[in-house]
Amino acid sequence: MKTIQAWGFNQSVPGPVLRAKQGDTMIIKVNNELDEPTVVHWHGIRLPASMDGTGEVQKPIQPGDSFIYRFEVPDAGTFWYHSHQNETQQMERGMYGALIVEDDSKIVTDAERVLMIDDMKLLKDHSFKKGSFIERWKERHDGREGDTLLINGRENYLIEMHEGQRERWRIINASSARYVRIYLGGKQFTLVGTDGGLIEAPMDITEMLLTPGERIDIIVGPFLNGELFYIESLPYNRMTFLKAKHNAFATVRVKEAKPSIASVPSLLREITPLADNNAVVTRRVKFSVGPSWRHGINFLINGDLHTNDAPVYVNELQIWEVSNTSLMDHPFHLHGFFFQVVEENGKSPKYKAWKDTYNLKPKTKIKIAWIPDNRPGRWMYHCHILEHHEAGMMAHFDVMDRLTPFSPQLPPSCAHV
Ligand SMILES: [Cu+2]
């Protein structure tokens, strides 16, 4: 057990699991009791721009102030919320939580668990202090990874299941930079959902890469009484100074048998493709690195730091070619909208899914399709390695309505209570 000076929501790390049904309106009042400003981003929710919780669309909530977020949740899925201000500090210290929007699918399981994966880099005294100049330089380059491995805020997390039962696990990677290649000791599990909710058909797998920001829903079991295995992360080399390691995050212990009511339909939902491989690219977005006299290396979008991209228009199909010309991985995150990956290096993906975060391998090009629905305003995309985002690997753009010219507005003043 380690005692740390965490920052969190409602005195806990992670914050409370917020649950809603598809179509519900959520009203969440955030009181800022930190000594510094904050904002809260609702990762994956298709909400109005003014509720997206970035410094671009709202004034940061000052210490002692509060803000009420109010939005409908139009999609079912495993989402999450986290600080979007001084993220490399605030998120590293625990300012995140799960937001679950339940589906009315026919998936029935014996239990459901939300598992938020994180890691913290702590000094010997369990503080979050930054290290030497070299250490800080490496952290900026690689993203901050630490060897305190957490699930739901705990080290050596324990899960007890019953023989014969099947469970739905909603897994969220909330870490600053760690890539987690989920592995259950070789046991097969079934992928049923990703960022934007269910995929079309269940898929049996034995491992799955989860980059920072991504989520998966999987079905695990049935297992036999007495079985013991770990939730592991297989080594993944994301081409940084950090060594790819094999880690264990949690222990799963199987106890006496209990009856099961679990059933998973063979068709989960239909996902209509927005475009095929022949779709003409409407925009190119480039993730790259470049020299910097100050830092040695810059993390760039379209050759620029903290940049602006051209607007898109409501209801106009977007076909973006997102490339990564650098020699390291970057998870691409689009705020507020889901996209479909049409192809990766010229190949169609293995299954159809709605995504909001997708890993860009080194020297890779992906083609994505998405439609800006009628939510004009200021949006952004960025690398979800928090240190890269902070260093400049991000871009803003406007979603505009062709009929009524859009002028960016701050949320209504009544939001401050
Ligand atoms: Cu990055």
GROMACS .gro file of C-alpha atoms in nm, residues 43-378:
model
  336
   43HIS     CA    1  -1.415   1.173  -2.386
   44GLY     CA    2  -1.621   1.017  -2.665
   45ILE     CA    3  -1.954   1.184  -2.591
   46ARG     CA    4  -2.118   1.356  -2.889
   47LEU     CA    5  -2.211   1.668  -2.696
   48PRO     CA    6  -2.241   2.035  -2.790
   49ALA     CA    7  -1.907   2.209  -2.846
   50SER     CA    8  -1.965   2.436  -2.546
   51MET     CA    9  -1.975   2.130  -2.316
   52ASP     CA   10  -1.662   1.961  -2.453
   53GLY     CA   11  -1.455   2.080  -2.161
   54THR     CA   12  -1.153   2.234  -2.327
   55GLY     CA   13  -0.994   2.572  -2.268
   56GLU     CA   14  -1.109   2.674  -2.616
   57VAL     CA   15  -1.482   2.650  -2.546
   58GLN     CA   16  -1.508   2.747  -2.184
   59LYS     CA   17  -1.328   2.959  -1.931
   60PRO     CA   18  -1.130   2.727  -1.703
   61ILE     CA   19  -1.305   2.672  -1.370
   62GLN     CA   20  -1.106   2.877  -1.122
   63PRO     CA   21  -1.023   2.753  -0.771
   64GLY     CA   22  -1.337   2.786  -0.560
   65ASP     CA   23  -1.563   2.818  -0.866
   66SER     CA   24  -1.797   2.566  -1.019
   67PHE     CA   25  -1.941   2.486  -1.358
   68ILE     CA   26  -2.242   2.282  -1.459
   69TYR     CA   27  -2.199   2.052  -1.755
   70ARG     CA   28  -2.526   1.960  -1.916
   71PHE     CA   29  -2.557   1.734  -2.220
   72GLU     CA   30  -2.749   1.447  -2.368
   73VAL     CA   31  -2.576   1.113  -2.417
   74PRO     CA   32  -2.685   1.001  -2.766
   75ASP     CA   33  -2.472   0.687  -2.788
   76ALA     CA   34  -2.430   0.377  -2.575
   77GLY     CA   35  -2.077   0.282  -2.488
   78THR     CA   36  -1.784   0.296  -2.252
   79PHE     CA   37  -1.674   0.655  -2.219
   80TRP     CA   38  -1.475   0.849  -1.964
   81TYR     CA   39  -1.415   1.192  -1.825
   82HIS     CA   40  -1.090   1.355  -1.734
   83SER     CA   41  -0.925   1.686  -1.671
   84HIS     CA   42  -0.829   1.874  -1.987
   85GLN     CA   43  -0.625   2.141  -1.809
   86ASN     CA   44  -0.264   2.094  -1.706
   87GLU     CA   45  -0.335   1.732  -1.796
   88THR     CA   46   0.015   1.600  -1.747
   89GLN     CA   47  -0.024   1.691  -1.380
   90GLN     CA   48  -0.397   1.663  -1.318
   91MET     CA   49  -0.452   1.333  -1.498
   92GLU     CA   50  -0.132   1.177  -1.372
   93ARG     CA   51  -0.256   1.251  -1.019
   94GLY     CA   52  -0.587   1.078  -1.083
   95MET     CA   53  -0.840   1.320  -1.231
   96TYR     CA   54  -1.039   1.075  -1.439
   97GLY     CA   55  -1.340   0.847  -1.413
   98ALA     CA   56  -1.566   0.625  -1.622
   99LEU     CA   57  -1.889   0.733  -1.789
  100ILE     CA   58  -2.100   0.436  -1.893
  101VAL     CA   59  -2.398   0.470  -2.124
  102GLU     CA   60  -2.588   0.145  -2.117
  103ASP     CA   61  -2.706  -0.015  -2.439
  104ASP     CA   62  -3.029  -0.204  -2.490
  105SER     CA   63  -2.846  -0.479  -2.676
  106LYS     CA   64  -2.921  -0.844  -2.612
  107ILE     CA   65  -2.588  -0.902  -2.440
  108VAL     CA   66  -2.659  -1.067  -2.106
  109THR     CA   67  -2.375  -1.142  -1.867
  110ASP     CA   68  -2.351  -1.261  -1.508
  111ALA     CA   69  -2.160  -0.953  -1.398
  112GLU     CA   70  -2.017  -0.633  -1.537
  113ARG     CA   71  -1.698  -0.460  -1.428
  114VAL     CA   72  -1.544  -0.129  -1.520
  115LEU     CA   73  -1.165  -0.151  -1.518
  116MET     CA   74  -0.971   0.173  -1.548
  117ILE     CA   75  -0.607   0.112  -1.622
  118ASP     CA   76  -0.347   0.366  -1.522
  119ASP     CA   77   0.011   0.393  -1.414
  120MET     CA   78   0.176   0.647  -1.190
  121LYS     CA   79   0.537   0.749  -1.178
  122LEU     CA   80   0.619   0.802  -0.812
  123LEU     CA   81   0.946   0.886  -0.642
  124LYS     CA   82   1.069   0.684  -0.345
  125ASP     CA   83   0.866   0.907  -0.111
  126HIS     CA   84   0.559   0.838  -0.331
  127SER     CA   85   0.548   1.195  -0.455
  128PHE     CA   86   0.483   1.297  -0.815
  129LYS     CA   87   0.785   1.529  -0.836
  130LYS     CA   88   0.960   1.566  -1.167
  131GLY     CA   89   1.311   1.426  -1.189
  132SER     CA   90   1.639   1.556  -1.331
  133PHE     CA   91   1.670   1.754  -1.653
  134ILE     CA   92   1.742   1.433  -1.848
  135GLU     CA   93   1.451   1.258  -1.681
  136ARG     CA   94   1.217   1.544  -1.775
  137TRP     CA   95   1.349   1.548  -2.129
  138LYS     CA   96   1.281   1.176  -2.164
  139GLU     CA   97   0.934   1.220  -2.017
  140ARG     CA   98   0.851   1.484  -2.272
  141HIS     CA   99   0.981   1.261  -2.549
  142ASP     CA  100   0.823   0.932  -2.443
  143GLY     CA  101   0.532   1.041  -2.229
  144ARG     CA  102   0.528   0.974  -1.857
  145GLU     CA  103   0.523   0.608  -1.761
  146GLY     CA  104   0.566   0.480  -1.409
  147ASP     CA  105   0.585   0.140  -1.249
  148THR     CA  106   0.294   0.187  -1.009
  149LEU     CA  107   0.041  -0.010  -1.213
  150LEU     CA  108  -0.319   0.054  -1.126
  151ILE     CA  109  -0.660  -0.082  -1.197
  152ASN     CA  110  -0.934   0.132  -1.045
  153GLY     CA  111  -0.671   0.311  -0.840
  154ARG     CA  112  -0.527  -0.005  -0.683
  155GLU     CA  113  -0.206  -0.198  -0.725
  156ASN     CA  114  -0.232  -0.580  -0.735
  157TYR     CA  115  -0.603  -0.557  -0.810
  158LEU     CA  116  -0.796  -0.876  -0.741
  159ILE     CA  117  -1.096  -1.002  -0.935
  160GLU     CA  118  -1.294  -1.301  -0.814
  161MET     CA  119  -1.518  -1.478  -1.060
  162HIS     CA  120  -1.736  -1.787  -1.035
  163GLU     CA  121  -1.685  -2.104  -1.234
  164GLY     CA  122  -1.918  -2.123  -1.531
  165GLN     CA  123  -1.998  -1.753  -1.541
  166ARG     CA  124  -1.929  -1.497  -1.808
  167GLU     CA  125  -1.864  -1.131  -1.736
  168ARG     CA  126  -1.853  -0.811  -1.935
  169TRP     CA  127  -1.544  -0.605  -1.869
  170ARG     CA  128  -1.535  -0.244  -1.982
  171ILE     CA  129  -1.168  -0.152  -1.996
  172ILE     CA  130  -1.044   0.206  -2.023
  173ASN     CA  131  -0.681   0.309  -2.066
  174ALA     CA  132  -0.651   0.627  -1.858
  175SER     CA  133  -0.273   0.638  -1.845
  176SER     CA  134  -0.068   0.931  -1.968
  177ALA     CA  135   0.136   0.738  -2.219
  178ARG     CA  136   0.135   0.366  -2.149
  179TYR     CA  137   0.031   0.129  -2.426
  180VAL     CA  138  -0.140  -0.173  -2.277
  181ARG     CA  139  -0.154  -0.495  -2.475
  182ILE     CA  140  -0.424  -0.676  -2.281
  183TYR     CA  141  -0.356  -1.048  -2.237
  184LEU     CA  142  -0.526  -1.294  -2.004
  185GLY     CA  143  -0.254  -1.556  -1.981
  186GLY     CA  144  -0.342  -1.690  -2.325
  187LYS     CA  145  -0.711  -1.737  -2.247
  188GLN     CA  146  -0.951  -1.648  -2.521
  189PHE     CA  147  -1.189  -1.357  -2.467
  190THR     CA  148  -1.448  -1.193  -2.687
  191LEU     CA  149  -1.437  -0.838  -2.812
  192VAL     CA  150  -1.785  -0.684  -2.832
  193GLY     CA  151  -1.723  -0.311  -2.823
  194THR     CA  152  -1.469  -0.036  -2.878
  195ASP     CA  153  -1.465   0.343  -2.828
  196GLY     CA  154  -1.801   0.421  -2.986
  197GLY     CA  155  -1.999   0.123  -2.857
  198LEU     CA  156  -2.066  -0.222  -2.995
  199ILE     CA  157  -1.889  -0.366  -3.297
  200GLU     CA  158  -2.095  -0.564  -3.549
  201ALA     CA  159  -2.022  -0.917  -3.438
  202PRO     CA  160  -1.838  -1.062  -3.137
  203MET     CA  161  -1.477  -1.146  -3.213
  204ASP     CA  162  -1.269  -1.406  -3.025
  205ILE     CA  163  -0.919  -1.285  -2.949
  206THR     CA  164  -0.637  -1.351  -2.704
  207GLU     CA  165  -0.484  -1.003  -2.694
  208MET     CA  166  -0.577  -0.646  -2.772
  209LEU     CA  167  -0.377  -0.325  -2.782
  210LEU     CA  168  -0.529  -0.039  -2.586
  211THR     CA  169  -0.354   0.295  -2.630
  212PRO     CA  170  -0.411   0.592  -2.396
  213GLY     CA  171  -0.772   0.707  -2.437
  214GLU     CA  172  -0.905   0.389  -2.599
  215ARG     CA  173  -1.171   0.159  -2.455
  216ILE     CA  174  -1.282  -0.198  -2.517
  217ASP     CA  175  -1.574  -0.406  -2.397
  218ILE     CA  176  -1.489  -0.774  -2.371
  219ILE     CA  177  -1.668  -1.088  -2.254
  220VAL     CA  178  -1.456  -1.319  -2.038
  221GLY     CA  179  -1.519  -1.670  -1.914
  222PRO     CA  180  -1.638  -1.929  -1.842
  223PHE     CA  181  -1.350  -2.057  -1.631
  224LEU     CA  182  -1.304  -2.347  -1.389
  225ASN     CA  183  -1.297  -2.339  -1.010
  226GLY     CA  184  -0.938  -2.296  -0.888
  227GLU     CA  185  -0.808  -2.129  -1.202
  228LEU     CA  186  -0.579  -1.835  -1.145
  229PHE     CA  187  -0.445  -1.598  -1.405
  230TYR     CA  188  -0.337  -1.238  -1.449
  231ILE     CA  189  -0.455  -0.941  -1.646
  232GLU     CA  190  -0.129  -0.881  -1.823
  233SER     CA  191   0.015  -0.638  -2.066
  234LEU     CA  192   0.241  -0.794  -2.327
  235PRO     CA  193   0.547  -0.594  -2.432
  236TYR     CA  194   0.470  -0.333  -2.696
  237ASN     CA  195   0.753  -0.139  -2.851
  238ARG     CA  196   0.625   0.208  -2.933
  239MET     CA  197   0.970   0.312  -3.042
  240THR     CA  198   1.073   0.529  -2.749
  241PHE     CA  199   1.357   0.518  -2.497
  242LEU     CA  200   1.134   0.314  -2.267
  243LYS     CA  201   1.188  -0.059  -2.272
  244ALA     CA  202   0.887  -0.267  -2.376
  245LYS     CA  203   0.799  -0.475  -2.071
  246HIS     CA  204   0.565  -0.755  -1.978
  247ASN     CA  205   0.352  -0.650  -1.679
  248ALA     CA  206   0.075  -0.785  -1.461
  249PHE     CA  207  -0.201  -0.546  -1.354
  250ALA     CA  208  -0.438  -0.775  -1.168
  251THR     CA  209  -0.504  -1.129  -1.051
  252VAL     CA  210  -0.817  -1.318  -1.149
  253ARG     CA  211  -0.921  -1.601  -0.917
  254VAL     CA  212  -1.201  -1.843  -1.003
  255LYS     CA  213  -1.418  -1.969  -0.718
  256GLU     CA  214  -1.697  -2.223  -0.683
  257ALA     CA  215  -1.946  -2.265  -0.964
  258LYS     CA  216  -2.258  -2.056  -0.995
  259PRO     CA  217  -2.530  -2.080  -1.257
  260SER     CA  218  -2.497  -1.858  -1.563
  261ILE     CA  219  -2.756  -1.660  -1.751
  262ALA     CA  220  -2.504  -1.523  -1.999
  263SER     CA  221  -2.576  -1.503  -2.369
  264VAL     CA  222  -2.411  -1.301  -2.644
  265PRO     CA  223  -2.593  -1.266  -2.976
  266SER     CA  224  -2.398  -1.334  -3.295
  267LEU     CA  225  -2.502  -0.998  -3.440
  268LEU     CA  226  -2.456  -0.701  -3.209
  269ARG     CA  227  -2.559  -0.421  -3.443
  270GLU     CA  228  -2.506  -0.303  -3.795
  271ILE     CA  229  -2.250  -0.040  -3.880
  272THR     CA  230  -2.312   0.117  -4.218
  273PRO     CA  231  -1.985   0.214  -4.383
  274LEU     CA  232  -1.953   0.587  -4.446
  275ALA     CA  233  -1.708   0.535  -4.731
  276ASP     CA  234  -1.507   0.272  -4.914
  277ASN     CA  235  -1.140   0.253  -5.010
  278ASN     CA  236  -1.199   0.459  -5.322
  279ALA     CA  237  -1.327   0.760  -5.130
  280VAL     CA  238  -1.143   1.077  -5.225
  281VAL     CA  239  -0.941   1.231  -4.947
  282THR     CA  240  -1.080   1.569  -4.839
  283ARG     CA  241  -0.801   1.657  -4.594
  284ARG     CA  242  -0.453   1.548  -4.499
  285VAL     CA  243  -0.339   1.563  -4.138
  286LYS     CA  244   0.024   1.492  -4.059
  287PHE     CA  245   0.169   1.392  -3.722
  288SER     CA  246   0.543   1.440  -3.724
  289VAL     CA  247   0.841   1.537  -3.515
  290GLY     CA  248   1.094   1.805  -3.597
  291PRO     CA  249   1.401   1.970  -3.452
  292SER     CA  250   1.362   2.227  -3.175
  293TRP     CA  251   1.639   2.455  -3.053
  294ARG     CA  252   1.479   2.464  -2.711
  295HIS     CA  253   1.369   2.105  -2.653
  296GLY     CA  254   1.568   1.908  -2.910
  297ILE     CA  255   1.249   1.774  -3.059
  298ASN     CA  256   0.909   1.920  -3.144
  299PHE     CA  257   0.582   1.730  -3.171
  300LEU     CA  258   0.394   1.869  -3.466
  301ILE     CA  259   0.066   1.861  -3.655
  302ASN     CA  260   0.097   1.965  -4.017
  303GLY     CA  261   0.443   2.095  -3.935
  304ASP     CA  262   0.319   2.327  -3.663
  305LEU     CA  263   0.276   2.346  -3.285
  306HIS     CA  264  -0.070   2.396  -3.124
  307THR     CA  265  -0.205   2.467  -3.466
  308ASN     CA  266  -0.531   2.560  -3.636
  309ASP     CA  267  -0.683   2.354  -3.912
  310ALA     CA  268  -0.940   2.466  -4.170
  311PRO     CA  269  -1.310   2.445  -4.081
  312VAL     CA  270  -1.540   2.162  -4.183
  313TYR     CA  271  -1.907   2.204  -4.262
  314VAL     CA  272  -2.209   2.038  -4.106
  315ASN     CA  273  -2.318   1.719  -4.282
  316GLU     CA  274  -2.028   1.717  -4.527
  317LEU     CA  275  -1.857   1.379  -4.536
  318GLN     CA  276  -1.498   1.401  -4.420
  319ILE     CA  277  -1.235   1.167  -4.558
  320TRP     CA  278  -0.914   1.241  -4.377
  321GLU     CA  279  -0.579   1.085  -4.445
  322VAL     CA  280  -0.402   1.095  -4.111
  323SER     CA  281  -0.034   1.013  -4.140
  324ASN     CA  282   0.244   0.964  -3.893
  325THR     CA  283   0.580   1.036  -4.047
  326SER     CA  284   0.766   1.006  -3.717
  327LEU     CA  285   0.944   0.694  -3.595
  328MET     CA  286   0.726   0.652  -3.286
  329ASP     CA  287   0.358   0.572  -3.223
  330HIS     CA  288   0.093   0.838  -3.153
  331PRO     CA  289  -0.270   0.775  -3.055
  332PHE     CA  290  -0.486   1.014  -3.263
  333HIS     CA  291  -0.794   1.144  -3.075
  334LEU     CA  292  -1.077   1.338  -3.237
  335HIS     CA  293  -1.299   1.528  -2.994
  336GLY     CA  294  -1.677   1.503  -3.010
  337PHE     CA  295  -1.722   1.283  -3.317
  338PHE     CA  296  -1.676   0.919  -3.406
  339PHE     CA  297  -1.494   0.812  -3.716
  340GLN     CA  298  -1.461   0.489  -3.908
  341VAL     CA  299  -1.120   0.369  -4.017
  342VAL     CA  300  -1.155   0.303  -4.389
  343GLU     CA  301  -0.803   0.179  -4.443
  344GLU     CA  302  -0.465   0.155  -4.279
  345ASN     CA  303  -0.164   0.157  -4.509
  346GLY     CA  304  -0.399   0.073  -4.796
  347LYS     CA  305  -0.572  -0.221  -4.621
  348SER     CA  306  -0.926  -0.237  -4.483
  349PRO     CA  307  -0.949  -0.302  -4.110
  350LYS     CA  308  -1.051  -0.649  -3.987
  351TYR     CA  309  -1.382  -0.530  -3.843
  352LYS     CA  310  -1.605  -0.225  -3.850
  353ALA     CA  311  -1.615   0.000  -3.545
  354TRP     CA  312  -1.683   0.357  -3.441
  355LYS     CA  313  -1.366   0.509  -3.301
  356ASP     CA  314  -1.257   0.835  -3.142
  357THR     CA  315  -0.899   0.731  -3.065
  358TYR     CA  316  -0.678   0.526  -3.297
  359ASN     CA  317  -0.314   0.436  -3.285
  360LEU     CA  318  -0.089   0.572  -3.557
  361LYS     CA  319   0.204   0.339  -3.595
  362PRO     CA  320   0.532   0.489  -3.716
  363LYS     CA  321   0.541   0.563  -4.090
  364THR     CA  322   0.171   0.487  -4.124
  365LYS     CA  323  -0.120   0.638  -4.308
  366ILE     CA  324  -0.480   0.580  -4.213
  367LYS     CA  325  -0.788   0.697  -4.398
  368ILE     CA  326  -1.084   0.783  -4.178
  369ALA     CA  327  -1.442   0.880  -4.258
  370TRP     CA  328  -1.667   1.091  -4.038
  371ILE     CA  329  -1.956   1.331  -4.060
  372PRO     CA  330  -1.974   1.652  -3.861
  373ASP     CA  331  -2.335   1.636  -3.743
  374ASN     CA  332  -2.513   1.954  -3.652
  375ARG     CA  333  -2.297   2.066  -3.359
  376PRO     CA  334  -2.115   2.372  -3.480
  377GLY     CA  335  -1.834   2.511  -3.272
  378ARG     CA  336  -1.469   2.477  -3.189
   0.00000   0.00000   0.00000
